[in-house]
PDB file of C-alpha atoms in Angstrom:
ATOM      1  CA  MET A 931     -18.465  -5.815   7.818  1.00  0.00           C
ATOM      2  CA  GLU A 932     -15.612  -5.356  10.226  1.00  0.00           C
ATOM      3  CA  TYR A 933     -13.609  -8.149  12.111  1.00  0.00           C
ATOM      4  CA  SER A 934     -11.265  -7.727  15.017  1.00  0.00           C
ATOM      5  CA  ILE A 935      -8.341  -9.585  16.587  1.00  0.00           C
ATOM      6  CA  GLU A 936      -5.843  -8.649  19.395  1.00  0.00           C
ATOM      7  CA  ASN A 937      -2.947  -9.763  21.275  1.00  0.00           C
ATOM      8  CA  GLU A 938      -0.913  -8.374  24.402  1.00  0.00           C
ATOM      9  CA  TYR A 939       0.249  -5.413  22.165  1.00  0.00           C
ATOM     10  CA  LEU A 940      -2.207  -4.581  19.393  1.00  0.00           C
ATOM     11  CA  LYS A 941      -5.880  -4.527  18.551  1.00  0.00           C
ATOM     12  CA  LEU A 942      -6.423  -4.830  14.769  1.00  0.00           C
ATOM     13  CA  THR A 943      -9.671  -4.132  13.098  1.00  0.00           C
ATOM     14  CA  VAL A 944     -10.111  -4.807   9.238  1.00  0.00           C
ATOM     15  CA  THR A 945     -13.083  -3.947   7.070  1.00  0.00           C
ATOM     16  CA  THR A 946     -14.352  -6.124   4.227  1.00  0.00           C
ATOM     17  CA  TRP A 947     -14.589  -3.029   2.092  1.00  0.00           C
ATOM     18  CA  GLY A 948     -11.592  -3.126   0.077  1.00  0.00           C
ATOM     19  CA  ALA A 949      -9.914  -5.667   2.543  1.00  0.00           C
ATOM     20  CA  GLN A 950      -8.437  -2.785   4.408  1.00  0.00           C
ATOM     21  CA  VAL A 951      -6.727  -2.374   7.635  1.00  0.00           C
ATOM     22  CA  LYS A 952      -9.112   0.050   9.423  1.00  0.00           C
ATOM     23  CA  SER A 953      -7.559   0.261  12.861  1.00  0.00           C
ATOM     24  CA  VAL A 954      -4.525  -0.634  14.656  1.00  0.00           C
ATOM     25  CA  VAL A 955      -4.496   0.538  18.255  1.00  0.00           C
ATOM     26  CA  ARG A 956      -1.317   0.051  20.427  1.00  0.00           C
ATOM     27  CA  LYS A 957      -2.670  -1.077  23.896  1.00  0.00           C
ATOM     28  CA  CYS A 958       0.186   0.420  26.088  1.00  0.00           C
ATOM     29  CA  ASP A 959      -0.671   4.211  25.123  1.00  0.00           C
ATOM     30  CA  GLY A 960      -4.084   3.742  23.261  1.00  0.00           C
ATOM     31  CA  VAL A 961      -2.716   5.332  20.031  1.00  0.00           C
ATOM     32  CA  GLU A 962      -4.679   4.723  16.817  1.00  0.00           C
ATOM     33  CA  HIS A 963      -2.080   4.501  14.001  1.00  0.00           C
ATOM     34  CA  ILE A 964      -4.314   4.045  11.086  1.00  0.00           C
ATOM     35  CA  TRP A 965      -5.860   7.066   9.195  1.00  0.00           C
ATOM     36  CA  GLN A 966      -9.650   7.140   9.953  1.00  0.00           C
ATOM     37  CA  ALA A 967     -10.616   7.813   6.257  1.00  0.00           C
ATOM     38  CA  ASP A 968     -11.945  11.409   6.703  1.00  0.00           C
ATOM     39  CA  LYS A 969     -13.602  11.778   3.298  1.00  0.00           C
ATOM     40  CA  ALA A 970     -12.831  15.600   3.473  1.00  0.00           C
ATOM     41  CA  VAL A 971      -9.277  14.679   3.217  1.00  0.00           C
ATOM     42  CA  TRP A 972      -8.779  11.247   1.933  1.00  0.00           C
ATOM     43  CA  GLY A 973     -11.410   8.483   2.333  1.00  0.00           C
ATOM     44  CA  TYR A 974      -9.342   5.464   2.568  1.00  0.00           C
ATOM     45  CA  HIS A 975      -7.450   3.575   5.452  1.00  0.00           C
ATOM     46  CA  ALA A 976      -5.061   1.288   3.818  1.00  0.00           C
ATOM     47  CA  PRO A 977      -6.233   0.021   0.328  1.00  0.00           C
ATOM     48  CA  ILE A 978      -4.749  -2.819  -1.560  1.00  0.00           C
ATOM     49  CA  LEU A 979      -3.711  -2.187  -5.239  1.00  0.00           C
ATOM     50  CA  PHE A 980      -4.732  -4.935  -7.692  1.00  0.00           C
ATOM     51  CA  PRO A 981      -4.652  -5.703 -10.545  1.00  0.00           C
ATOM     52  CA  HIS A 982      -2.324  -2.694 -11.217  1.00  0.00           C
ATOM     53  CA  CYS A 983      -0.492   0.237  -9.127  1.00  0.00           C
ATOM     54  CA  GLY A 984      -1.186   3.626 -10.310  1.00  0.00           C
ATOM     55  CA  LYS A 985      -2.553   4.525 -13.711  1.00  0.00           C
ATOM     56  CA  VAL A 986      -2.755   2.800 -17.098  1.00  0.00           C
ATOM     57  CA  VAL A 987      -2.515   4.481 -20.499  1.00  0.00           C
ATOM     58  CA  ASP A 988      -5.897   6.160 -21.211  1.00  0.00           C
ATOM     59  CA  GLY A 989      -7.530   4.463 -18.192  1.00  0.00           C
ATOM     60  CA  VAL A 990      -8.077   1.347 -20.138  1.00  0.00           C
ATOM     61  CA  ILE A 991      -6.608  -2.138 -20.494  1.00  0.00           C
ATOM     62  CA  ASP A 992      -7.026  -4.286 -23.757  1.00  0.00           C
ATOM     63  CA  ALA A 993      -7.032  -7.815 -22.933  1.00  0.00           C
ATOM     64  CA  LYS A 994      -8.628 -10.994 -24.454  1.00  0.00           C
ATOM     65  CA  GLY A 995     -10.059  -8.969 -27.369  1.00  0.00           C
ATOM     66  CA  GLY A 996     -11.938  -6.588 -25.172  1.00  0.00           C
ATOM     67  CA  ARG A 997     -11.384  -3.163 -23.705  1.00  0.00           C
ATOM     68  CA  TYR A 998     -11.914  -2.450 -20.130  1.00  0.00           C
ATOM     69  CA  ALA A 999     -11.977   0.732 -18.233  1.00  0.00           C
ATOM     70  CA  SER A1000      -9.458   0.879 -15.268  1.00  0.00           C
ATOM     71  CA  GLY A1001      -9.047   3.602 -12.818  1.00  0.00           C
ATOM     72  CA  GLN A1002      -6.280   4.306 -10.583  1.00  0.00           C
ATOM     73  CA  HIS A1003      -4.877   1.500  -8.504  1.00  0.00           C
ATOM     74  CA  GLY A1004      -7.424  -1.032  -9.859  1.00  0.00           C
ATOM     75  CA  PHE A1005     -10.687  -2.231  -8.575  1.00  0.00           C
ATOM     76  CA  ALA A1006      -9.954  -4.431  -5.484  1.00  0.00           C
ATOM     77  CA  ARG A1007      -9.862  -1.587  -3.160  1.00  0.00           C
ATOM     78  CA  LEU A1008     -13.453  -0.632  -4.217  1.00  0.00           C
ATOM     79  CA  MET A1009     -15.029  -4.074  -3.538  1.00  0.00           C
ATOM     80  CA  ASP A1010     -16.419  -6.036  -0.639  1.00  0.00           C
ATOM     81  CA  HIS A1011     -14.187  -9.007   0.181  1.00  0.00           C
ATOM     82  CA  GLU A1012     -15.509 -12.231   1.831  1.00  0.00           C
ATOM     83  CA  LEU A1013     -14.444 -13.626   5.294  1.00  0.00           C
ATOM     84  CA  VAL A1014     -12.744 -16.975   4.960  1.00  0.00           C
ATOM     85  CA  ASP A1015     -11.473 -17.575   8.373  1.00  0.00           C
ATOM     86  CA  GLN A1016     -10.702 -15.915  11.727  1.00  0.00           C
ATOM     87  CA  THR A1017      -8.688 -17.262  14.485  1.00  0.00           C
ATOM     88  CA  ASP A1018      -7.316 -15.571  17.673  1.00  0.00           C
ATOM     89  CA  ASP A1019      -4.321 -14.111  15.647  1.00  0.00           C
ATOM     90  CA  THR A1020      -5.512 -14.166  12.140  1.00  0.00           C
ATOM     91  CA  ILE A1021      -8.156 -12.800   9.786  1.00  0.00           C
ATOM     92  CA  VAL A1022      -8.562 -14.131   6.139  1.00  0.00           C
ATOM     93  CA  LEU A1023     -10.584 -12.313   3.480  1.00  0.00           C
ATOM     94  CA  GLU A1024     -10.890 -13.209  -0.288  1.00  0.00           C
ATOM     95  CA  LEU A1025     -11.833 -11.620  -3.434  1.00  0.00           C
ATOM     96  CA  CYS A1026     -12.766 -14.063  -6.136  1.00  0.00           C
ATOM     97  CA  ALA A1027     -13.458 -13.355  -9.795  1.00  0.00           C
ATOM     98  CA  SER A1028     -17.199 -12.598 -10.312  1.00  0.00           C
ATOM     99  CA  ASP A1029     -19.531 -11.119 -13.099  1.00  0.00           C
ATOM    100  CA  GLU A1030     -18.760  -7.691 -11.507  1.00  0.00           C
ATOM    101  CA  THR A1031     -14.914  -8.081 -11.877  1.00  0.00           C
ATOM    102  CA  LEU A1032     -15.129  -9.767 -15.272  1.00  0.00           C
ATOM    103  CA  LYS A1033     -16.755  -6.504 -16.596  1.00  0.00           C
ATOM    104  CA  LEU A1034     -13.309  -4.853 -15.494  1.00  0.00           C
ATOM    105  CA  PHE A1035     -10.766  -7.526 -15.821  1.00  0.00           C
ATOM    106  CA  PRO A1036     -11.303 -10.623 -17.923  1.00  0.00           C
ATOM    107  CA  TYR A1037      -9.406 -13.127 -15.875  1.00  0.00           C
ATOM    108  CA  GLU A1038     -10.454 -15.585 -13.298  1.00  0.00           C
ATOM    109  CA  PHE A1039      -8.488 -15.041 -10.240  1.00  0.00           C
ATOM    110  CA  ARG A1040      -8.472 -15.429  -6.304  1.00  0.00           C
ATOM    111  CA  LEU A1041      -7.056 -12.543  -4.271  1.00  0.00           C
ATOM    112  CA  VAL A1042      -6.392 -13.610  -0.441  1.00  0.00           C
ATOM    113  CA  SER A1043      -5.770 -11.060   2.088  1.00  0.00           C
ATOM    114  CA  THR A1044      -4.241 -12.652   5.384  1.00  0.00           C
ATOM    115  CA  PHE A1045      -3.824 -10.512   8.474  1.00  0.00           C
ATOM    116  CA  THR A1046      -1.656 -11.834  11.266  1.00  0.00           C
ATOM    117  CA  LEU A1047      -0.662 -10.261  14.563  1.00  0.00           C
ATOM    118  CA  GLU A1048       2.748 -11.440  15.862  1.00  0.00           C
ATOM    119  CA  GLY A1049       3.721  -9.368  19.034  1.00  0.00           C
ATOM    120  CA  CYS A1050       3.936  -5.722  18.062  1.00  0.00           C
ATOM    121  CA  THR A1051       4.045  -6.509  14.263  1.00  0.00           C
ATOM    122  CA  LEU A1052       1.027  -6.786  11.818  1.00  0.00           C
ATOM    123  CA  HIS A1053       1.804  -9.253   8.744  1.00  0.00           C
ATOM    124  CA  HIS A1054      -0.496  -8.408   5.910  1.00  0.00           C
ATOM    125  CA  THR A1055       0.090 -10.963   3.077  1.00  0.00           C
ATOM    126  CA  LEU A1056      -1.666 -10.717  -0.508  1.00  0.00           C
ATOM    127  CA  THR A1057      -1.895 -14.065  -2.449  1.00  0.00           C
ATOM    128  CA  VAL A1058      -3.057 -14.119  -6.097  1.00  0.00           C
ATOM    129  CA  GLU A1059      -4.185 -17.510  -7.486  1.00  0.00           C
ATOM    130  CA  ASN A1060      -4.719 -17.777 -11.188  1.00  0.00           C
ATOM    131  CA  LEU A1061      -7.943 -19.831 -11.861  1.00  0.00           C
ATOM    132  CA  ASP A1062      -7.934 -18.774 -15.405  1.00  0.00           C
ATOM    133  CA  GLU A1063      -7.328 -20.958 -18.460  1.00  0.00           C
ATOM    134  CA  GLY A1064      -4.367 -18.959 -19.607  1.00  0.00           C
ATOM    135  CA  GLU A1065      -1.803 -16.815 -18.121  1.00  0.00           C
ATOM    136  CA  LEU A1066      -2.694 -14.177 -15.425  1.00  0.00           C
ATOM    137  CA  PRO A1067      -0.595 -11.046 -15.731  1.00  0.00           C
ATOM    138  CA  PHE A1068      -1.045  -8.428 -12.636  1.00  0.00           C
ATOM    139  CA  GLY A1069       0.364  -5.720 -10.610  1.00  0.00           C
ATOM    140  CA  ILE A1070      -0.018  -5.325  -6.818  1.00  0.00           C
ATOM    141  CA  GLY A1071       1.012  -3.186  -4.039  1.00  0.00           C
ATOM    142  CA  PHE A1072       0.167  -1.851  -0.529  1.00  0.00           C
ATOM    143  CA  HIS A1073      -1.061   1.755   0.459  1.00  0.00           C
ATOM    144  CA  PRO A1074      -1.378   2.083   4.187  1.00  0.00           C
ATOM    145  CA  ALA A1075      -1.959   5.341   5.675  1.00  0.00           C
ATOM    146  CA  PHE A1076      -0.628   6.163   9.110  1.00  0.00           C
ATOM    147  CA  THR A1077      -1.986   9.111  11.122  1.00  0.00           C
ATOM    148  CA  VAL A1078       0.314  11.934  12.338  1.00  0.00           C
ATOM    149  CA  PRO A1079       0.570  13.164  14.961  1.00  0.00           C
ATOM    150  CA  PHE A1080       0.235  10.216  17.104  1.00  0.00           C
ATOM    151  CA  ASP A1081      -1.455  12.092  19.919  1.00  0.00           C
ATOM    152  CA  ASP A1082      -2.522  15.740  20.818  1.00  0.00           C
ATOM    153  CA  LYS A1083       0.812  16.625  22.531  1.00  0.00           C
ATOM    154  CA  HIS A1084       2.636  16.557  19.125  1.00  0.00           C
ATOM    155  CA  VAL A1085       2.352  18.085  15.523  1.00  0.00           C
ATOM    156  CA  ALA A1086       3.266  16.577  12.244  1.00  0.00           C
ATOM    157  CA  THR A1087       6.677  18.346  12.143  1.00  0.00           C
ATOM    158  CA  ASP A1088       7.632  16.315  15.368  1.00  0.00           C
ATOM    159  CA  TYR A1089       7.998  13.394  13.038  1.00  0.00           C
ATOM    160  CA  GLU A1090      10.370  12.246  10.405  1.00  0.00           C
ATOM    161  CA  LEU A1091      10.734   9.294   8.023  1.00  0.00           C
ATOM    162  CA  ARG A1092      13.824   7.129   8.814  1.00  0.00           C
ATOM    163  CA  PHE A1093      15.694   4.468   6.846  1.00  0.00           C
ATOM    164  CA  ASP A1094      17.950   1.841   8.506  1.00  0.00           C
ATOM    165  CA  GLU A1095      20.552   2.585   5.941  1.00  0.00           C
ATOM    166  CA  MET A1096      22.155   5.668   4.418  1.00  0.00           C
ATOM    167  CA  GLU A1097      20.324   6.322   1.047  1.00  0.00           C
ATOM    168  CA  SER A1098      20.334   8.611  -1.994  1.00  0.00           C
ATOM    169  CA  PRO A1099      16.650   7.810  -2.918  1.00  0.00           C
ATOM    170  CA  ILE A1100      16.225   7.789  -6.612  1.00  0.00           C
ATOM    171  CA  CYS A1101      12.679   8.525  -7.495  1.00  0.00           C
ATOM    172  CA  LEU A1102      10.662   7.830 -10.696  1.00  0.00           C
ATOM    173  CA  ASN A1103       8.925  10.873 -11.914  1.00  0.00           C
ATOM    174  CA  CYS A1104       5.195  10.216 -12.917  1.00  0.00           C
ATOM    175  CA  LEU A1105       4.025  13.861 -13.212  1.00  0.00           C
ATOM    176  CA  PRO A1106       1.984  15.420 -14.312  1.00  0.00           C
ATOM    177  CA  HIS A1107      -0.220  12.618 -15.561  1.00  0.00           C
ATOM    178  CA  GLY A1108       0.599   9.683 -13.216  1.00  0.00           C
ATOM    179  CA  LEU A1109       2.466   7.807 -15.748  1.00  0.00           C
ATOM    180  CA  LEU A1110       6.236   6.921 -16.248  1.00  0.00           C
ATOM    181  CA  HIS A1111       8.258   9.020 -18.717  1.00  0.00           C
ATOM    182  CA  GLY A1112      11.707   7.934 -18.088  1.00  0.00           C
ATOM    183  CA  ASN A1113      12.784  10.980 -15.837  1.00  0.00           C
ATOM    184  CA  TYR A1114      13.998  10.630 -12.345  1.00  0.00           C
ATOM    185  CA  TYR A1115      15.161  12.703  -9.537  1.00  0.00           C
ATOM    186  CA  TYR A1116      17.033  12.492  -6.121  1.00  0.00           C
ATOM    187  CA  LEU A1117      15.073  12.972  -2.979  1.00  0.00           C
ATOM    188  CA  GLY A1118      18.253  13.503  -1.075  1.00  0.00           C
ATOM    189  CA  SER A1119      22.003  12.544  -1.074  1.00  0.00           C
ATOM    190  CA  ASN A1120      23.534  10.410   1.870  1.00  0.00           C
ATOM    191  CA  ILE A1121      20.623  10.572   4.103  1.00  0.00           C
ATOM    192  CA  ASN A1122      18.725   8.236   6.478  1.00  0.00           C
ATOM    193  CA  ARG A1123      15.986  10.761   7.644  1.00  0.00           C
ATOM    194  CA  ILE A1124      13.432  12.793   5.790  1.00  0.00           C
ATOM    195  CA  PRO A1125      11.564  15.534   7.641  1.00  0.00           C
ATOM    196  CA  ILE A1126       7.984  15.489   7.686  1.00  0.00           C
ATOM    197  CA  ASP A1127       6.614  19.020   6.730  1.00  0.00           C
ATOM    198  CA  GLU A1128       4.150  20.978   4.653  1.00  0.00           C
ATOM    199  CA  LYS A1129       6.715  20.948   1.783  1.00  0.00           C
ATOM    200  CA  LEU A1130       7.343  17.245   1.532  1.00  0.00           C
ATOM    201  CA  PHE A1131       4.396  16.224  -0.684  1.00  0.00           C
ATOM    202  CA  ALA A1132       3.645  19.619  -2.477  1.00  0.00           C
ATOM    203  CA  ASN A1133       4.132  17.632  -5.745  1.00  0.00           C
ATOM    204  CA  ASP A1134       2.481  14.501  -4.865  1.00  0.00           C
ATOM    205  CA  SER A1135       4.232  11.398  -4.008  1.00  0.00           C
ATOM    206  CA  HIS A1136       7.711  10.146  -4.136  1.00  0.00           C
ATOM    207  CA  CYS A1137       8.290   6.607  -5.906  1.00  0.00           C
ATOM    208  CA  MET A1138      11.740   5.255  -4.507  1.00  0.00           C
ATOM    209  CA  THR A1139      13.705   2.626  -6.190  1.00  0.00           C
ATOM    210  CA  ASN A1140      16.952   0.889  -5.688  1.00  0.00           C
ATOM    211  CA  LEU A1141      16.918   1.421  -1.700  1.00  0.00           C
ATOM    212  CA  SER A1142      19.458  -0.681   0.115  1.00  0.00           C
ATOM    213  CA  SER A1143      17.305  -0.217   3.556  1.00  0.00           C
ATOM    214  CA  SER A1144      15.368  -3.037   5.019  1.00  0.00           C
ATOM    215  CA  THR A1145      12.991  -0.865   6.934  1.00  0.00           C
ATOM    216  CA  LEU A1146      11.352   2.697   6.453  1.00  0.00           C
ATOM    217  CA  GLY A1147       9.421   4.012   9.531  1.00  0.00           C
ATOM    218  CA  ILE A1148       7.591   7.089  10.801  1.00  0.00           C
ATOM    219  CA  TYR A1149       9.376   8.230  14.145  1.00  0.00           C
ATOM    220  CA  GLU A1150       8.416  10.565  16.708  1.00  0.00           C
ATOM    221  CA  LYS A1151      11.527  12.446  17.303  1.00  0.00           C
ATOM    222  CA  ASP A1152      11.246  13.160  21.019  1.00  0.00           C
ATOM    223  CA  THR A1153      10.023   9.856  22.059  1.00  0.00           C
ATOM    224  CA  GLY A1154      11.071   7.287  19.582  1.00  0.00           C
ATOM    225  CA  ARG A1155       7.714   5.741  18.994  1.00  0.00           C
ATOM    226  CA  ALA A1156       7.443   4.804  15.559  1.00  0.00           C
ATOM    227  CA  VAL A1157       5.549   2.774  12.766  1.00  0.00           C
ATOM    228  CA  VAL A1158       8.081   0.745  10.876  1.00  0.00           C
ATOM    229  CA  CYS A1159       7.526  -1.068   7.529  1.00  0.00           C
ATOM    230  CA  ASP A1160       9.634  -3.860   6.210  1.00  0.00           C
ATOM    231  CA  ILE A1161      10.275  -2.930   2.652  1.00  0.00           C
ATOM    232  CA  ARG A1162      13.277  -5.266   1.933  1.00  0.00           C
ATOM    233  CA  ASP A1163      11.491  -7.459  -0.686  1.00  0.00           C
ATOM    234  CA  PHE A1164       9.863  -4.654  -2.660  1.00  0.00           C
ATOM    235  CA  PRO A1165      11.342  -3.040  -5.815  1.00  0.00           C
ATOM    236  CA  TYR A1166       9.471   0.235  -5.213  1.00  0.00           C
ATOM    237  CA  THR A1167       8.559   2.114  -2.015  1.00  0.00           C
ATOM    238  CA  LEU A1168       6.431   5.286  -2.270  1.00  0.00           C
ATOM    239  CA  ILE A1169       5.646   7.915   0.398  1.00  0.00           C
ATOM    240  CA  TRP A1170       2.808  10.050  -0.037  1.00  0.00           C
ATOM    241  CA  SER A1171       0.085  12.395   1.593  1.00  0.00           C
ATOM    242  CA  LYS A1172      -2.128  15.266   0.514  1.00  0.00           C
ATOM    243  CA  PRO A1173      -0.321  18.798  -0.105  1.00  0.00           C
ATOM    244  CA  GLY A1174       0.088  20.817   2.898  1.00  0.00           C
ATOM    245  CA  MET A1175       0.847  19.833   6.454  1.00  0.00           C
ATOM    246  CA  PRO A1176       0.325  16.061   6.519  1.00  0.00           C
ATOM    247  CA  LYS A1177      -2.537  14.663   8.770  1.00  0.00           C
ATOM    248  CA  PHE A1178      -1.312  11.190   7.578  1.00  0.00           C
ATOM    249  CA  VAL A1179       1.656   9.676   5.711  1.00  0.00           C
ATOM    250  CA  CYS A1180       1.367   6.568   3.490  1.00  0.00           C
ATOM    251  CA  ILE A1181       4.373   4.194   3.171  1.00  0.00           C
ATOM    252  CA  GLU A1182       3.604   2.107   0.034  1.00  0.00           C
ATOM    253  CA  PRO A1183       5.649  -0.825  -0.991  1.00  0.00           C
ATOM    254  CA  TRP A1184       4.934  -1.751  -4.519  1.00  0.00           C
ATOM    255  CA  ASN A1185       5.597  -4.701  -6.684  1.00  0.00           C
ATOM    256  CA  SER A1186       4.771  -2.986  -9.852  1.00  0.00           C
ATOM    257  CA  LEU A1187       4.471   0.360 -11.491  1.00  0.00           C
ATOM    258  CA  PRO A1188       2.144   2.636 -13.311  1.00  0.00           C
ATOM    259  CA  SER A1189       2.193   2.351 -17.088  1.00  0.00           C
ATOM    260  CA  PRO A1190       4.752   4.237 -19.281  1.00  0.00           C
ATOM    261  CA  GLU A1191       3.474   7.422 -20.639  1.00  0.00           C
ATOM    262  CA  ASN A1192       3.813   6.308 -24.279  1.00  0.00           C
ATOM    263  CA  GLY A1193       3.128   2.570 -23.612  1.00  0.00           C
ATOM    264  CA  SER A1194       0.604   0.285 -24.971  1.00  0.00           C
ATOM    265  CA  THR A1195      -2.811  -0.379 -23.547  1.00  0.00           C
ATOM    266  CA  ASN A1196      -2.321  -4.054 -24.242  1.00  0.00           C
ATOM    267  CA  TRP A1197      -2.259  -5.621 -20.789  1.00  0.00           C
ATOM    268  CA  GLU A1198       0.053  -8.363 -21.894  1.00  0.00           C
ATOM    269  CA  GLU A1199       2.712  -5.848 -22.820  1.00  0.00           C
ATOM    270  CA  LYS A1200       2.527  -3.779 -19.576  1.00  0.00           C
ATOM    271  CA  PRO A1201       5.303  -4.497 -17.107  1.00  0.00           C
ATOM    272  CA  HIS A1202       3.959  -6.720 -14.223  1.00  0.00           C
ATOM    273  CA  ALA A1203       4.671  -7.895 -10.669  1.00  0.00           C
ATOM    274  CA  ALA A1204       4.099 -11.524 -11.943  1.00  0.00           C
ATOM    275  CA  ILE A1205       2.672 -13.564 -14.670  1.00  0.00           C
ATOM    276  CA  LEU A1206       1.046 -16.752 -13.355  1.00  0.00           C
ATOM    277  CA  ALA A1207       0.510 -20.003 -15.232  1.00  0.00           C
ATOM    278  CA  PRO A1208      -2.923 -21.588 -14.739  1.00  0.00           C
ATOM    279  CA  GLY A1209      -3.079 -23.045 -11.296  1.00  0.00           C
ATOM    280  CA  GLU A1210      -0.099 -20.962  -9.993  1.00  0.00           C
ATOM    281  CA  ALA A1211      -0.141 -18.711  -6.851  1.00  0.00           C
ATOM    282  CA  TRP A1212       2.058 -15.840  -5.859  1.00  0.00           C
ATOM    283  CA  SER A1213       2.399 -13.945  -2.587  1.00  0.00           C
ATOM    284  CA  THR A1214       3.780 -10.764  -1.104  1.00  0.00           C
ATOM    285  CA  THR A1215       3.842  -9.607   2.552  1.00  0.00           C
ATOM    286  CA  LEU A1216       3.944  -6.298   4.139  1.00  0.00           C
ATOM    287  CA  SER A1217       5.149  -6.532   7.793  1.00  0.00           C
ATOM    288  CA  THR A1218       4.439  -3.324   9.821  1.00  0.00           C
ATOM    289  CA  SER A1219       5.778  -2.892  13.492  1.00  0.00           C
ATOM    290  CA  PHE A1220       4.455  -0.427  15.964  1.00  0.00           C
ATOM    291  CA  VAL A1221       7.153   0.009  18.498  1.00  0.00           C
ATOM    292  CA  ARG A1222       8.093   2.520  21.276  1.00  0.00           C
TER     293      ARG A1222
END
């Protein structure tokens, strides 16, 4: 199912499959800013990552005396979420623990996705509630894909990523297996712009940490049109696209990381975004502005 809301500036459509933002159209110029999930390239729009970001050791988690298969980024992006509420400016979806999720993750939980339009900004809040009898450890993150170019008058190299502060981005290296191994590299030194070209994602994503910037955006160099994400409350921000000349660029604020390469499969020993006591809840919000 799909649900839409709009205001003076934006029209938003979300899909219950994965609780994804499927479309954000800026009304003043008709630009569709969300990648339209061409399966020949990459078949998602903006997946949410829960109960972990990236990969886990051996593709499994050991928890509560059982072993559970767990693919990259967890299962929430692959399940249908239910509509809870819709108003003029807000859509609320939820995913609750079920027989299906308990085969993958032995915890009782409620994951709520709240989408709100405020002017030219979309706020996407993820709230995790612990409905289990014991503690609930989890990881979580965002993975929106933004189409480049914005229109047929531009090409991908007409765009750049911009920070709002000078940065020397430290990147955590997860190659070649998608797991942490303690190595890192610098994406640049004393920069506030990263050109978008066919070389940028030749070796997969860049997982940046210790950023001082509040925002990271994709800017059209000749017009200033932009998609700008507020990253200030996130410990990690990734950028990613498929190798070659990008048709989309993901800006991915994460609250947790993949497992260490030599780490344990024990779920409780993995670093998490949060560990909730029974009855507790925890939220994170990605705010994205579509500006010109």
